[in-house]
Short mmCIF file of C-alpha atoms in Angstrom, two decimals:
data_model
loop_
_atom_site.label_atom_id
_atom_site.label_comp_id
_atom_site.label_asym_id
_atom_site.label_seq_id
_atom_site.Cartn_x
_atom_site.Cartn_y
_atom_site.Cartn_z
CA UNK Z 1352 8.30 -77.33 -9.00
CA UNK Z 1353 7.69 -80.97 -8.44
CA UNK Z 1354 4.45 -81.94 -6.60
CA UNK Z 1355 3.36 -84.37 -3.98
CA UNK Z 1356 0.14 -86.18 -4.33
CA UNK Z 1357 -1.13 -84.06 -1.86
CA UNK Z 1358 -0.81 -80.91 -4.21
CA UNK Z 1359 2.31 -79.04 -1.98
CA UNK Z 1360 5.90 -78.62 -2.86
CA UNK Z 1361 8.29 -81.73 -2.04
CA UNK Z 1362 9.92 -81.23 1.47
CA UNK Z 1363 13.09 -80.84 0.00
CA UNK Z 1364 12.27 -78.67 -2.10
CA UNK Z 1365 11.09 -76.39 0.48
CA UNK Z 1366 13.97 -76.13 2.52
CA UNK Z 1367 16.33 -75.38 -0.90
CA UNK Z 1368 14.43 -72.65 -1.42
CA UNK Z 1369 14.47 -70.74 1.94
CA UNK Z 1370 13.52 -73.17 4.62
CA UNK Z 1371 11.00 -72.56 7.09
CA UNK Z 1372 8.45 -69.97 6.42
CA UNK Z 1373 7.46 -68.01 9.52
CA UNK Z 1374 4.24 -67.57 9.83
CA UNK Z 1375 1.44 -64.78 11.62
CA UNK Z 1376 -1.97 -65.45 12.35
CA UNK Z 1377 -5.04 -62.70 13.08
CA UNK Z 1378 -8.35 -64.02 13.86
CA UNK Z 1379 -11.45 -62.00 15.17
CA UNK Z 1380 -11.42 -64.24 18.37
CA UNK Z 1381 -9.00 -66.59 20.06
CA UNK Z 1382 -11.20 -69.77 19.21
CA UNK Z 1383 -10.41 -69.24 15.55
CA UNK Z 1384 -6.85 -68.15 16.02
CA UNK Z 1385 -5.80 -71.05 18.08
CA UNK Z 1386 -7.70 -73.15 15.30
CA UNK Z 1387 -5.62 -72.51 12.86
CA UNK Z 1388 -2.50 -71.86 14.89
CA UNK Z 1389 -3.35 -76.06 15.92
CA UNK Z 1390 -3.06 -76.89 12.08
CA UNK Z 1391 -0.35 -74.92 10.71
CA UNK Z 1392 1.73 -76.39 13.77
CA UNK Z 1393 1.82 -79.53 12.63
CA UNK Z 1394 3.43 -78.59 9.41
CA UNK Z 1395 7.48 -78.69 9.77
CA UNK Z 1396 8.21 -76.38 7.57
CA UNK Z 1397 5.86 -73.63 9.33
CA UNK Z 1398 7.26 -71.25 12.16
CA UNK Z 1399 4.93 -69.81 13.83
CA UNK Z 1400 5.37 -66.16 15.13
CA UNK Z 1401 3.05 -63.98 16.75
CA UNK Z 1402 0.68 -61.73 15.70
CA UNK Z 1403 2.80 -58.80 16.08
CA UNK Z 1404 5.89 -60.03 14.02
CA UNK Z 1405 4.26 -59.54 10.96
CA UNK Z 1406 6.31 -57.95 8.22
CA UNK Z 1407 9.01 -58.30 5.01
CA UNK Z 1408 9.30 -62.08 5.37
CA UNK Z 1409 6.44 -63.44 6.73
CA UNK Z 1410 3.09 -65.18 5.40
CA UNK Z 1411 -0.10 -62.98 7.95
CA UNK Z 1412 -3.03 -65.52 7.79
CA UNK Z 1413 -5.85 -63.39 8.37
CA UNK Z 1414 -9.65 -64.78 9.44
CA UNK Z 1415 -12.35 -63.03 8.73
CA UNK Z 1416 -16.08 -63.80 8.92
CA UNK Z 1417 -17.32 -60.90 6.27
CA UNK Z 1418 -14.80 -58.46 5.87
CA UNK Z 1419 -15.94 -54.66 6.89
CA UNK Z 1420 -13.96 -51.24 6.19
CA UNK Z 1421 -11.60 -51.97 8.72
CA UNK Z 1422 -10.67 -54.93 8.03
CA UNK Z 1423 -9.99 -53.53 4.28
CA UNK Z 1424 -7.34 -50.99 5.77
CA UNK Z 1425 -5.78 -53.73 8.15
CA UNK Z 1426 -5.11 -56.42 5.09
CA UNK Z 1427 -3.62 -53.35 3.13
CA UNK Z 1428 -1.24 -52.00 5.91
CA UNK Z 1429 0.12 -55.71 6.62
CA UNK Z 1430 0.71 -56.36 2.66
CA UNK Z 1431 2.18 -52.69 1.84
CA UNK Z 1432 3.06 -50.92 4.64
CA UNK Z 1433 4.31 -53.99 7.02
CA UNK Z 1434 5.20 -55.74 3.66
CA UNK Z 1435 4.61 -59.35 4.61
CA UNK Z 1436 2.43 -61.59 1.94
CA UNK Z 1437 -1.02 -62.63 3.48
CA UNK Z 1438 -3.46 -65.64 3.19
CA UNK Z 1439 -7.05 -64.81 3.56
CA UNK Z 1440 -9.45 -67.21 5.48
CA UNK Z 1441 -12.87 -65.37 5.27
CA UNK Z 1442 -16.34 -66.86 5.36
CA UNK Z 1443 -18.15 -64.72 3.00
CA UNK Z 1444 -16.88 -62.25 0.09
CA UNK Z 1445 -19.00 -59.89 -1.75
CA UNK Z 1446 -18.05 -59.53 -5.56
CA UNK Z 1447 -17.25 -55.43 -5.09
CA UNK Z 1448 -15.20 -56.22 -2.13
CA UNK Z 1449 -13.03 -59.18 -4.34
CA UNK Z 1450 -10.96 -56.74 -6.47
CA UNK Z 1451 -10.23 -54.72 -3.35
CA UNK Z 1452 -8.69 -57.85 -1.71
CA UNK Z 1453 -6.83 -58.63 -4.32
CA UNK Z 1454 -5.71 -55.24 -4.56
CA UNK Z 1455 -4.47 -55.13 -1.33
CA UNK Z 1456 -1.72 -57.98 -2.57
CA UNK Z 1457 -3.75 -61.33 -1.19
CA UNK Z 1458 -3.31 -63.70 -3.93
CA UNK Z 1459 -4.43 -66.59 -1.75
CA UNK Z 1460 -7.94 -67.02 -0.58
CA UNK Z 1461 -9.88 -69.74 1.18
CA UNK Z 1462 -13.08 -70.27 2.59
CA UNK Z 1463 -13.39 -70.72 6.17
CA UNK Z 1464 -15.22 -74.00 5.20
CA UNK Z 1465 -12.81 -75.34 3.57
CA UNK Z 1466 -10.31 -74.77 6.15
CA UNK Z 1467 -8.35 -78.29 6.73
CA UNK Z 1468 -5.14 -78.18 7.20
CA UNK Z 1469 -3.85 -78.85 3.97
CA UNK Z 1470 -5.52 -76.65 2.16
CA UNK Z 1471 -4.21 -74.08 4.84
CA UNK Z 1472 -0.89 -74.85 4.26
CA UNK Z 1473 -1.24 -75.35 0.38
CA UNK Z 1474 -2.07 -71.44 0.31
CA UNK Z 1475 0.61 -70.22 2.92
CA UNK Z 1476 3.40 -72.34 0.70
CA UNK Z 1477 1.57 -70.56 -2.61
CA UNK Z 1478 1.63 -67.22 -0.37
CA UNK Z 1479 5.18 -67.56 0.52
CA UNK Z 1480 6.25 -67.85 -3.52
CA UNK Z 1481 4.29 -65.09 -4.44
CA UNK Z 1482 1.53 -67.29 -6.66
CA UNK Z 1483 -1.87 -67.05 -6.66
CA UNK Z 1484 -4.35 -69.66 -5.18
CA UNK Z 1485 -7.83 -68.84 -5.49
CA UNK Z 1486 -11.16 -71.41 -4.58
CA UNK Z 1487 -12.59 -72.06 -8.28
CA UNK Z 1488 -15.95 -69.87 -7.75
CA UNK Z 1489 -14.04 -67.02 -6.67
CA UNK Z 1490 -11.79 -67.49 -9.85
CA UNK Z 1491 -14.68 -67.56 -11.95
CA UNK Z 1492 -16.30 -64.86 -10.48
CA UNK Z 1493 -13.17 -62.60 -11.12
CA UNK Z 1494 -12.98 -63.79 -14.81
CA UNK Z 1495 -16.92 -62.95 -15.17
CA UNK Z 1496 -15.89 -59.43 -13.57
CA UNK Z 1497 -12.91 -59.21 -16.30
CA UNK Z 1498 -15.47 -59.95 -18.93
CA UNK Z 1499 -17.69 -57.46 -17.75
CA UNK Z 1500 -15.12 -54.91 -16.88
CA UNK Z 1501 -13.80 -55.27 -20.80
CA UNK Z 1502 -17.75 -54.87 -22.12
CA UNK Z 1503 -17.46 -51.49 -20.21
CA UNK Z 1504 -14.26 -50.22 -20.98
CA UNK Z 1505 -14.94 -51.15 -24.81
CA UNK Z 1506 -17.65 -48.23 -25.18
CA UNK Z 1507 -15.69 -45.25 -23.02
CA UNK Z 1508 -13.97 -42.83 -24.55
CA UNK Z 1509 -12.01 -42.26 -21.24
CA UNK Z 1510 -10.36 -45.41 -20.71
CA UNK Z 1511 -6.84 -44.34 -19.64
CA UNK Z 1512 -4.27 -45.38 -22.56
CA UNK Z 1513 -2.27 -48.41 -21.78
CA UNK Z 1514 1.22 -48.11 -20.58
CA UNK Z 1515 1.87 -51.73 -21.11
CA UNK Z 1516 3.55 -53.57 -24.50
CA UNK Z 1517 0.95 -55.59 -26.71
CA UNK Z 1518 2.95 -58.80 -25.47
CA UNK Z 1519 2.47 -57.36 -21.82
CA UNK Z 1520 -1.59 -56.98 -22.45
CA UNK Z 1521 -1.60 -60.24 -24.14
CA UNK Z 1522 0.10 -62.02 -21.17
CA UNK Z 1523 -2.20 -60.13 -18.65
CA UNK Z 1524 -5.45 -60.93 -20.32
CA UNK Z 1525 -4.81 -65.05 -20.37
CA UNK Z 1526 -3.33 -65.06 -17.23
CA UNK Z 1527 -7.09 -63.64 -16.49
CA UNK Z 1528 -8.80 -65.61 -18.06
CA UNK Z 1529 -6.92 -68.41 -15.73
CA UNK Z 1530 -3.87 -69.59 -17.65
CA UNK Z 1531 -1.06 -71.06 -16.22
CA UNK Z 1532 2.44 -70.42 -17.54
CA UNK Z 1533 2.89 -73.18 -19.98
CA UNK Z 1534 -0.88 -72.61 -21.45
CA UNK Z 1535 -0.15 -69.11 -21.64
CA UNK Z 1536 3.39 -70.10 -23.24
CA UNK Z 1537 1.70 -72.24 -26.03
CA UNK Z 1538 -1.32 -70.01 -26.87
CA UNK Z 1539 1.97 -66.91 -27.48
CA UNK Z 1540 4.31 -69.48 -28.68
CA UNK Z 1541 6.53 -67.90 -26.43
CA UNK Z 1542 9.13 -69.90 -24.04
CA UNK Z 1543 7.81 -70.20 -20.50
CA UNK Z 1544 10.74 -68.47 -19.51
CA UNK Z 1545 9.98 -65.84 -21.41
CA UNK Z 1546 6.41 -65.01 -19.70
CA UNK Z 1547 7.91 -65.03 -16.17
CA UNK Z 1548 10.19 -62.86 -17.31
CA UNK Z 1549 6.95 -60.16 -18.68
CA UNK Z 1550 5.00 -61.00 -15.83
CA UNK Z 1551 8.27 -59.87 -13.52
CA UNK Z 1552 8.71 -56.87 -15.43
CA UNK Z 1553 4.53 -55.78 -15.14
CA UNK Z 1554 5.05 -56.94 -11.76
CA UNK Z 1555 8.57 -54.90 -10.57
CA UNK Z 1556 7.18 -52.10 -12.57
CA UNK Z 1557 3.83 -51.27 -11.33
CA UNK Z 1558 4.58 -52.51 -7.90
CA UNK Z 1559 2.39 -55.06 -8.19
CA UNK Z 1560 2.39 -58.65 -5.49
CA UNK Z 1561 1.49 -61.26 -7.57
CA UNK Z 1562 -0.37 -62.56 -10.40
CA UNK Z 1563 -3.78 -61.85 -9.26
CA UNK Z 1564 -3.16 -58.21 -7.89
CA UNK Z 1565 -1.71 -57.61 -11.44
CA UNK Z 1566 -5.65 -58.84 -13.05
CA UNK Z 1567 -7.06 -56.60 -10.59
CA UNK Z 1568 -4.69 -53.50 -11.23
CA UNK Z 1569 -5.25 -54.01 -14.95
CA UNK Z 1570 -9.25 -54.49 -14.48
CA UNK Z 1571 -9.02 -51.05 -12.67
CA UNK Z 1572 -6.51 -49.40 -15.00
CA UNK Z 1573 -8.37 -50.52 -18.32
CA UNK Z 1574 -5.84 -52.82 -19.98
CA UNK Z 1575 -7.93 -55.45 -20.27
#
């Protein structure tokens, strides 16, 4: 998809494929909600909905200072059981609780300090087309947990046997080590075509979000 200089899909491009996006936002207090509610509102393509609209459809922005239990169960009933995709805004994320985020089907995270309203609308557009769009610590943290994850799996006997084609691992374990599609195309010599079409199958068949819940199911399952 062709890119502006400020790193989001061309306007035209947006409305081809699907027009607006509607848009949810949950915040711990109204200060933050009407925050962000000010920012995304200036973005054309946006419609914003409330709160309770969330479902198949939608993009739920969800703010979060630290994220607790509950919070945990609400991102997971938006993304599965209300089936909307999700953008998480959160000002602090432990390295256990990462995975489990991810898990939940949020492929897009950004730190509440880095909050602007691009970079809020660069990860509700990313959201929206079902691509992941993680800040560059977090991404290396999750590669230094697949690296770890891999050391541990290596020396159990009771890692579950993988399910998935040697193409399909192969795929999975550039894409975590945070390959795009062409890289990933060129290290396989495979057509780019050809790894959106194994990343749709992984994807359709384990039920999996996005790009980045499929690293995290993997991580859990002990393909990679």
């Amino acid at each position: 998809m062709a890119q502006t200089d400020t790193g989001t899909p061309e306007r035209g491009q947006r409305r081809r494929s699907g027009g607006r996006i509607s848009v949810t936002v949950h915040a711990p207090d109204p200060i933050s909600r009407e925050g962000a509610l000010g920012q995304l509102r200036r973005c054309p393509e946006i419609e914003l909905r409330e709160d309770s609209e969330a479902g198949a459809g939608t993009v739920t922005l969800f703010i979060s200072d630290t994220l607790d239990d509950a919070d945990v169960t609400r991102l997971r009933r938006v993304v599965r059981g209300e089936g909307a995709r999700a953008v998480l805004v959160v000002g602090a994320l432990r390295e256990a609780g990462l995975l489990d985020v991810i898990e939940c089907g949020f492929g897009a995270i950004v730190w509440r300090h880095e909050a602007t309203e691009h970079r809020l609308v660069q990860a509700v557009f990313a959201a929206a087309r079902g691509e992941g769009d993680l800040p560059p610590d977090l991404l290396t943290r999750l590669i230094n947990r697949v690296g770890t994850l891999r050391r541990i799996a290596a020396g159990r006997a009771d890692v579950p046997v993988s399910g998935l084609s040697p193409r399909e691992v192969d795929v999975l374990r550039l894409v975590a080590e945070g390959l795009d599609t062409g890289e990933i195309a060129g290290k396989l010599s495979y057509s780019e075509r050809t790894i959106k079409n194994v990343m749709h199958g992984i994807m359709t068949r384990m039920h999996l979000r996005n790009r980045a819940h499929a690293v995290a199911y993997a991580l859990r399952e002990g393909y990679i």
